[in-house]
Amino acid sequence: MFASALRVSALAFNHYSTGVIPMSSVERVYSYSAVLMGSPILLKLFEDNQQAAQAVFHLIKQQEDMLTVNRAHSQLMTINHAAGLHPVVVSRPVFELISKAKTVSLMQDSCFNFTIGPLVKRWKIGFHGDTVPSPAEIQSLLPLTRPDQVMLDPQACSVYLAQAGMEIDLGAIAKGYIADRVRDLLQQMGIHQALINLGGNVLTLGTPRYGDQSAWGVGLKKPFAAPDALIGIIEVAGKSVVTSGIYERYFEQEGKIYHHILDPETGYPLDNELLSVTVISDDSVDGDIYTTLLYGMGVKKALHYLTTVPHIEAIFVTRTGQVILSSQRQFRFTLQDSDYQLA
Ligand code: AMP
Ligand code: MG
């Protein structure tokens, strides 16, 4: 999530990160890494371009500073601090992102809810002090998670949270949004073959230059296994690959796992047959939104829903070891782990 500062910008040759598999290594790959948004960030280029890498990390840092809710100050925190008091004028990009998050949150039966902040803060899942709240606490926080009570004024470019105690949390969408901004920047700099991995949100530009390979190989992580264990490989070119999984951030209490994707209806972690949902799309912000939306639908409803949005494709991993693909128009998938079967 959003925390910590820019640490390093390191250069390495032919170095590959967890979750990203080289198809071969004939070309030199230059990998630059940093820890931002509380996650390892990796940039791969086919030329040594320290300046581009610095510009990318600078951009991510800038965006994080605007959107974080894990520090006292950011544009988002200014809105949250003014809940129930007054509207806050924000930059146009922040306003547009909030508008998008509100629209998705208000969709019928949407389990995406960007006003989930009070519950996220209380659960603290994956952070020091995470505990199961009492049912009474959950009931007292649920009325503060009302997307319809976020008042947007496009003319003034302002956001007002109508009730004191409300909090916007863009944790489910920010990395995707930022990944898209990184792609824009790389393209402006004339870089059209690259890969950026924002702690699990992978965005590829063009094709790699590994020999004659026409696709990047992105690993699909094996849930609750070693960090580099993979279920299989997703091959894509010029696409975003985003995964939301219940194994990413969780804690265990009395043998039960409490993970970080909350059900806005109940206030508890979403509980269904899924371990993870991966979305393949053009834009990473869509991938980030749809992983949450589809997660909440469960496999059957999600597969049906996806027939209406052809530009979005998904891979579902279930608790019973099934890997289910909605379709395979924009990617190829190769299963590698015998604990899982293609359904
Ligand atoms: P992601 O890693 O994209 O699946 O996003 C997970 C993060 O989204 C959590 O850590 C929370 O900050 C936030 N979040 C949790 N539940 C929801 C929800 N139902 N709708 C929107 N955001 C959520
Ligand atoms: Mg997401």
PDB file of C-alpha atoms in Angstrom, residues 5 92 119-120 124 127 148 161 165 193 211 232 248-250 336:
ATOM      1  CA  ALA A   5       9.989   6.645   0.480  1.00  0.00           C
ATOM      2  CA  ARG A  92      -8.291  18.033 -12.017  1.00  0.00           C
ATOM      3  CA  LEU A 119     -13.523   0.078   7.748  1.00  0.00           C
ATOM      4  CA  VAL A 120     -10.077  -0.294   6.149  1.00  0.00           C
ATOM      5  CA  LYS A 124      -5.705  -2.390   9.577  1.00  0.00           C
ATOM      6  CA  PHE A 127      -0.517  -3.455   9.332  1.00  0.00           C
ATOM      7  CA  ASP A 148     -23.660   8.703  -2.719  1.00  0.00           C
ATOM      8  CA  LEU A 161     -17.781  14.216   2.188  1.00  0.00           C
ATOM      9  CA  GLY A 165     -15.939  10.443   9.844  1.00  0.00           C
ATOM     10  CA  GLN A 193       9.039  -1.354 -25.304  1.00  0.00           C
ATOM     11  CA  GLY A 211      15.110 -12.923 -29.439  1.00  0.00           C
ATOM     12  CA  GLY A 232       1.395 -20.452 -14.678  1.00  0.00           C
ATOM     13  CA  GLU A 248      -1.694 -10.556  -0.724  1.00  0.00           C
ATOM     14  CA  ARG A 249      -2.455  -8.986   2.641  1.00  0.00           C
ATOM     15  CA  TYR A 250      -4.135 -10.842   5.469  1.00  0.00           C
ATOM     16  CA  GLN A 336       2.681 -24.898 -14.780  1.00  0.00           C
TER      17      GLN A 336
END
